[in-house]
Amino acid sequence: MNIVVCLKQILDPLAPAREFRVDNEKKEAVRGAASLVTNIFCENAIETALQTKEKLGAAKITALTFGAADAEDSLRKALAMKADAATHVMNDGATNPDPLAVAQVLTAAIQKLGAFDLVLTGRESGDWGVGQTGALLAELLNTPYVGFVDSIESADGKLKLKRQTDNGFELVEATPPLVVSITNDEHNVPRIPKTRDVMMSVRTPITKFTLEDLGVDVATIRAGGDYYAVADLSIPVKDVQCEFVTGDSLEQKVEQLAQRILEVTRAL
Amino acid sequence: MNNVIICLFASAGFDRATQGVAGAGRRLADALGGQLHAIMLGAFTATDEAALAAIADHVSVATELADYQPETCLAALTQLCQPLAPRAVLLSNDTYSQELAPRLAFRLGGSAVADGVELISHSEHLQVKRAVYGGKAVATIALKRNPAVVWLRARAFEPAAPRDVTANVEPAALTLTTNSATRIVERKSESAGEARLEDAQIIVSGGRGLGGPEPFEDLKALAATINAQVAASRAACDAGWCPPTWQVGQTGKKVAPGLYLAVAISGASQHLAGMSDSKVVAAINTDADAPIFKHCRFGIVEDYKKVVPLLREKLAAARQ
Ligand SMILES: Cc1cc2nc3c(=O)[nH]c(=O)nc-3n(C[C@H](O)[C@H](O)[C@H](O)COP(=O)(O)OP(=O)(O)OC[C@H]3O[C@@H](n4cnc5c(N)ncnc54)[C@H](O)[C@@H]3O)c2cc1C
């Protein structure tokens, strides 16, 4: 089974909110001191792929990214987690291409890599939170799509996907090829690579494609795509003054807390 | 060309979220000078149907689509939307709508946007406001294609007042194509009996600082004294202390109760993204500098282990 896992490198979403700034001109976040990390749901996707491979006994996992030069670090990390191969499509155009542009590039790269059974993406990214890459990939690759999956089993040539819903979960039977987006649960927390594997990953060759290699509409994609654009980006201001309950004893403080709570609940 | 379509899953009933979508659709159709078409997947009860017919100009009911199967439903919706040449197609923020929206946009030649909180219709293409960067920023997205297919943070939109006219309710004209490449074979609900978190008036929510699954039992007991529902941060869900359906935040439930009591939750922006619309936020946390307090009306800097049992007693006593 050939599994392609698409991943995205993003500004660390856990960087503190008080240090967060936006560039109104470029309409994106200012990097500042924040580090670059692999989007967590993409790491959940790698982890799910690895577990699927372990259950199947054999599979080839290829990590694929469309990103700037730095994004190679995300591929190295995937290799260190034990993905079998990695492909980097160099983004030398707009830093925040729209979701259709991204899906078009990934589709062309996947097709160039050859036959696939399963394409995994994260459900959304921790920066723009667009949440469309998987669904659009399915359309472009002409396969079915299942979203919010957290584990994959295999039985009689079919895949059994468990996916989260608003009030519980569903089991979905699927025949490959298909595209699946991955969400987190307690069982697909990304593994920590072994030091030895981290060192090995540095030496693993990475397949590199330019946009020209892929036969996509290079001019449109470099310009960011023709699906949508960011017209404005701003930081909302919300100023609430927290009143800390006071008192000489715990008893007094909790009594005050209870009174404040009751004031609110009684008015509802 | 200025028609607006709302796609509604009947299983939700005419709940607050559905009302929000209908309200957003009505106002957008009026602003564009178009008609509002409602496409129902499955059938509403007679009362719910009447409420919807008092808002939309046309209602078509696809009873065949009551059992959601992704490929079949997508093909059917494409078939139903296409002839109406809509400017916009609006959906709610349930799992199925999120799964369908980008693909529906693609098939209709349009652009999709997720989690819209405001629709702006004064230019040629629709613009949509949404939270980005884990709730640290708000972006206005300008769509470049028609139709705009938007799934909405449904409860952020006001319902519409019923009109004097009533739409005809008709069965949807549909040729179903089945695709057996995927099939939902089992559905499990983990919140049987309880009201939905999104509709809760009072929420008590627990985080990583609780340290394990047992303290959630204490939170449940506390919640029971004020008819609250229990929710959690992602850290608590990821640890397996509670089901993923309890998760509030950017990638969990979007809640807006009258009171949200955060217990041992730090207040990461991704958590705030799911609950900052709450009327009053309060917190119990040992760290006075925890970001959650920046969003609190009131709070207590103490160990939850000491506070929760005592608070439960006091709230229970007040109930008598
Ligand atoms: C893409 C992305 C999406 C995400 N989506 C979500 C989401 O939907 N929902 C979500 O919640 N998170 C989400 N997160 C994770 C988020 O960034 C935080 O990691 C998470 O919210 C932290 O959970 P927490 O506050 O419970 O834990 P922590 O941040 O570890 O906070 C624990 C708190 O407990 C306090 N504490 C410890 N002991 C005690 C005690 N004895 N008594 C009282 N207080 C105590 C501490 O002071 C601390 O403030 C997402 C992250 C990413 C990157």
CSV table of N, CA and C in Angstrom, one decimal, chain A residues 176-254:
chain,number,residue,atom,x,y,z
A,176,PRO,N,-9.8,1.8,-1.3
A,176,PRO,CA,-8.8,2.7,-1.9
A,176,PRO,C,-8.9,2.7,-3.4
A,177,PRO,N,-8.4,3.7,-4.0
A,177,PRO,CA,-7.7,4.9,-3.5
A,177,PRO,C,-8.7,5.9,-2.9
A,178,LEU,N,-8.3,6.6,-1.8
A,178,LEU,CA,-9.1,7.7,-1.3
A,178,LEU,C,-8.2,8.7,-0.5
A,179,VAL,N,-8.8,9.8,-0.2
A,179,VAL,CA,-8.2,10.9,0.6
A,179,VAL,C,-8.9,10.9,1.9
A,180,VAL,N,-8.1,11.1,3.0
A,180,VAL,CA,-8.6,11.1,4.3
A,180,VAL,C,-8.0,12.2,5.1
A,181,SER,N,-8.8,13.0,5.8
A,181,SER,CA,-8.1,14.0,6.7
A,181,SER,C,-8.2,13.5,8.1
A,182,ILE,N,-7.1,13.8,8.8
A,182,ILE,CA,-6.9,13.2,10.2
A,182,ILE,C,-7.1,14.2,11.3
A,183,THR,N,-7.7,13.8,12.3
A,183,THR,CA,-7.8,14.6,13.5
A,183,THR,C,-7.2,13.9,14.7
A,184,ASN,N,-7.0,14.6,15.8
A,184,ASN,CA,-6.3,14.0,16.9
A,184,ASN,C,-7.2,13.2,17.8
A,185,ASP,N,-6.6,12.2,18.4
A,185,ASP,CA,-7.2,11.6,19.6
A,185,ASP,C,-6.1,11.0,20.4
A,186,GLU,N,-6.4,10.4,21.5
A,186,GLU,CA,-5.4,9.9,22.4
A,186,GLU,C,-4.4,8.9,21.8
A,187,HIS,N,-4.9,8.2,20.7
A,187,HIS,CA,-4.1,7.1,20.2
A,187,HIS,C,-3.2,7.5,19.0
A,188,ASN,N,-3.3,8.8,18.5
A,188,ASN,CA,-2.4,9.1,17.4
A,188,ASN,C,-1.5,10.3,17.8
A,189,VAL,N,-1.2,10.4,19.0
A,189,VAL,CA,-0.2,11.4,19.5
A,189,VAL,C,1.1,11.1,18.8
A,190,PRO,N,1.7,12.1,18.1
A,190,PRO,CA,2.9,11.8,17.4
A,190,PRO,C,4.0,11.2,18.2
A,191,ARG,N,4.7,10.2,17.8
A,191,ARG,CA,5.8,9.6,18.5
A,191,ARG,C,7.0,10.5,18.5
A,192,ILE,N,7.9,10.3,19.5
A,192,ILE,CA,9.1,11.1,19.5
A,192,ILE,C,10.2,10.3,18.8
A,193,PRO,N,10.8,10.8,17.8
A,193,PRO,CA,11.8,10.0,17.0
A,193,PRO,C,13.0,9.7,17.9
A,194,LYS,N,13.6,8.5,17.6
A,194,LYS,CA,14.8,8.1,18.3
A,194,LYS,C,16.0,8.9,17.8
A,195,THR,N,16.9,9.2,18.7
A,195,THR,CA,18.1,10.0,18.3
A,195,THR,C,18.8,9.4,17.0
A,196,ARG,N,18.9,8.1,17.0
A,196,ARG,CA,19.5,7.4,15.9
A,196,ARG,C,18.8,7.7,14.6
A,197,ASP,N,17.4,7.7,14.7
A,197,ASP,CA,16.6,7.9,13.5
A,197,ASP,C,16.7,9.4,13.0
A,198,VAL,N,16.8,10.3,14.0
A,198,VAL,CA,17.0,11.7,13.7
A,198,VAL,C,18.3,11.9,12.9
A,199,MET,N,19.4,11.2,13.3
A,199,MET,CA,20.6,11.3,12.6
A,199,MET,C,20.6,10.7,11.2
A,200,MET,N,19.9,9.6,11.1
A,200,MET,CA,19.7,8.9,9.8
A,200,MET,C,19.0,9.8,8.9
A,201,SER,N,17.9,10.5,9.4
A,201,SER,CA,17.0,11.2,8.5
A,201,SER,C,17.8,12.4,7.8
A,202,VAL,N,18.8,12.8,8.4
A,202,VAL,CA,19.6,13.9,7.8
A,202,VAL,C,20.2,13.5,6.5
A,203,ARG,N,20.5,12.2,6.5
A,203,ARG,CA,21.2,11.6,5.3
A,203,ARG,C,20.3,11.1,4.2
A,204,THR,N,19.0,11.0,4.6
A,204,THR,CA,18.1,10.4,3.6
A,204,THR,C,17.8,11.5,2.5
A,205,PRO,N,18.0,11.0,1.2
A,205,PRO,CA,17.7,12.0,0.1
A,205,PRO,C,16.3,12.4,0.0
A,206,ILE,N,16.0,13.6,-0.3
A,206,ILE,CA,14.7,14.1,-0.4
A,206,ILE,C,14.4,14.4,-1.9
A,207,THR,N,13.3,13.9,-2.5
A,207,THR,CA,13.0,14.2,-3.8
A,207,THR,C,12.5,15.7,-3.9
A,208,LYS,N,13.1,16.5,-4.8
A,208,LYS,CA,12.7,17.9,-4.9
A,208,LYS,C,12.1,18.2,-6.3
A,209,PHE,N,11.0,18.9,-6.2
A,209,PHE,CA,10.3,19.3,-7.5
A,209,PHE,C,10.2,20.8,-7.4
A,210,THR,N,10.3,21.5,-8.6
A,210,THR,CA,10.0,22.9,-8.7
A,210,THR,C,8.6,22.9,-9.3
A,211,LEU,N,7.9,24.1,-9.2
A,211,LEU,CA,6.6,24.2,-9.8
A,211,LEU,C,6.6,23.9,-11.3
A,212,GLU,N,7.7,24.3,-11.9
A,212,GLU,CA,7.9,24.0,-13.4
A,212,GLU,C,7.9,22.5,-13.7
A,213,ASP,N,8.4,21.7,-12.7
A,213,ASP,CA,8.5,20.2,-12.9
A,213,ASP,C,7.1,19.6,-13.0
A,214,LEU,N,6.1,20.3,-12.4
A,214,LEU,CA,4.8,19.7,-12.2
A,214,LEU,C,3.8,20.0,-13.2
A,215,GLY,N,4.1,20.8,-14.1
A,215,GLY,CA,3.1,21.1,-15.2
A,215,GLY,C,1.8,21.8,-14.7
A,216,VAL,N,2.0,22.6,-13.6
A,216,VAL,CA,0.8,23.3,-13.1
A,216,VAL,C,0.8,24.7,-13.6
A,217,ASP,N,-0.2,25.5,-13.4
A,217,ASP,CA,-0.3,26.9,-13.8
A,217,ASP,C,0.6,27.7,-12.9
A,218,VAL,N,1.9,27.8,-13.3
A,218,VAL,CA,2.9,28.3,-12.4
A,218,VAL,C,2.6,29.8,-12.0
A,219,ALA,N,2.2,30.6,-13.0
A,219,ALA,CA,2.0,32.0,-12.8
A,219,ALA,C,0.9,32.2,-11.7
A,220,THR,N,-0.2,31.5,-11.9
A,220,THR,CA,-1.3,31.7,-11.0
A,220,THR,C,-0.9,31.2,-9.6
A,221,ILE,N,-0.2,30.1,-9.5
A,221,ILE,CA,0.1,29.6,-8.2
A,221,ILE,C,1.1,30.5,-7.5
A,222,ARG,N,2.1,31.0,-8.2
A,222,ARG,CA,3.1,31.9,-7.6
A,222,ARG,C,2.4,33.1,-7.1
A,223,ALA,N,1.3,33.5,-7.8
A,223,ALA,CA,0.6,34.7,-7.4
A,223,ALA,C,-0.3,34.4,-6.2
A,224,GLY,N,-0.5,33.2,-5.8
A,224,GLY,CA,-1.3,32.8,-4.6
A,224,GLY,C,-2.6,32.1,-5.0
A,225,GLY,N,-2.9,32.0,-6.3
A,225,GLY,CA,-4.1,31.2,-6.7
A,225,GLY,C,-5.2,32.1,-7.1
A,226,ASP,N,-6.3,31.5,-7.6
A,226,ASP,CA,-7.4,32.3,-8.1
A,226,ASP,C,-8.7,31.8,-7.4
A,227,TYR,N,-8.6,31.4,-6.2
A,227,TYR,CA,-9.7,30.8,-5.4
A,227,TYR,C,-10.2,31.8,-4.4
A,228,TYR,N,-9.3,32.3,-3.6
A,228,TYR,CA,-9.7,33.4,-2.7
A,228,TYR,C,-8.4,34.2,-2.3
A,229,ALA,N,-8.6,35.4,-1.7
A,229,ALA,CA,-7.5,36.2,-1.3
A,229,ALA,C,-7.8,36.7,0.1
A,230,VAL,N,-6.8,37.1,0.9
A,230,VAL,CA,-7.0,37.7,2.2
A,230,VAL,C,-7.1,39.2,2.0
A,231,ALA,N,-8.3,39.7,2.3
A,231,ALA,CA,-8.5,41.2,2.1
A,231,ALA,C,-8.1,42.0,3.3
A,232,ASP,N,-8.2,41.3,4.5
A,232,ASP,CA,-7.8,42.1,5.7
A,232,ASP,C,-7.4,41.1,6.8
A,233,LEU,N,-6.5,41.5,7.6
A,233,LEU,CA,-6.1,40.7,8.8
A,233,LEU,C,-5.8,41.6,9.9
A,234,SER,N,-6.5,41.3,11.1
A,234,SER,CA,-6.3,42.2,12.2
A,234,SER,C,-6.4,41.4,13.5
A,235,ILE,N,-5.9,42.0,14.6
A,235,ILE,CA,-6.0,41.4,15.9
A,235,ILE,C,-7.1,42.0,16.7
A,236,PRO,N,-8.1,41.1,17.1
A,236,PRO,CA,-9.2,41.7,17.8
A,236,PRO,C,-8.8,42.1,19.2
A,237,VAL,N,-9.4,43.2,19.6
A,237,VAL,CA,-9.2,43.7,21.0
A,237,VAL,C,-10.3,43.3,21.9
A,238,LYS,N,-9.9,42.7,23.0
A,238,LYS,CA,-10.9,42.3,24.0
A,238,LYS,C,-10.4,42.6,25.3
A,239,ASP,N,-11.0,43.4,26.1
A,239,ASP,CA,-10.4,43.8,27.3
A,239,ASP,C,-11.4,43.6,28.5
A,240,VAL,N,-11.2,42.5,29.2
A,240,VAL,CA,-12.0,42.2,30.3
A,240,VAL,C,-11.2,42.3,31.6
A,241,GLN,N,-11.7,43.0,32.6
A,241,GLN,CA,-10.9,43.0,33.9
A,241,GLN,C,-11.3,41.9,34.8
A,242,CYS,N,-10.4,41.1,35.1
A,242,CYS,CA,-10.7,40.0,36.0
A,242,CYS,C,-10.7,40.4,37.5
A,243,GLU,N,-11.8,40.2,38.2
A,243,GLU,CA,-11.8,40.5,39.6
A,243,GLU,C,-11.5,39.2,40.3
A,244,PHE,N,-10.4,39.2,41.0
A,244,PHE,CA,-10.0,38.0,41.8
A,244,PHE,C,-10.7,38.1,43.1
A,245,VAL,N,-11.3,36.9,43.5
A,245,VAL,CA,-12.0,36.9,44.8
A,245,VAL,C,-11.0,37.0,45.9
A,246,THR,N,-11.3,37.8,47.0
A,246,THR,CA,-10.4,38.0,48.0
A,246,THR,C,-10.9,37.4,49.3
A,247,GLY,N,-10.1,37.3,50.3
A,247,GLY,CA,-10.6,36.9,51.6
A,247,GLY,C,-9.4,36.4,52.5
A,248,ASP,N,-9.6,36.3,53.7
A,248,ASP,CA,-8.5,35.9,54.6
A,248,ASP,C,-8.3,34.4,54.6
A,249,SER,N,-9.4,33.7,54.3
A,249,SER,CA,-9.3,32.2,54.3
A,249,SER,C,-9.8,31.7,53.0
A,250,LEU,N,-9.5,30.4,52.8
A,250,LEU,CA,-10.0,29.7,51.6
A,250,LEU,C,-11.5,29.7,51.6
A,251,GLU,N,-12.1,29.4,52.8
A,251,GLU,CA,-13.5,29.4,53.0
A,251,GLU,C,-14.2,30.7,52.5
A,252,GLN,N,-13.6,31.8,52.9
A,252,GLN,CA,-14.2,33.1,52.5
A,252,GLN,C,-14.1,33.3,51.0
A,253,LYS,N,-12.9,33.0,50.4
A,253,LYS,CA,-12.7,33.1,49.0
A,253,LYS,C,-13.7,32.3,48.2
A,254,VAL,N,-13.9,31.1,48.6
A,254,VAL,CA,-14.8,30.2,47.9
A,254,VAL,C,-16.2,30.6,48.1
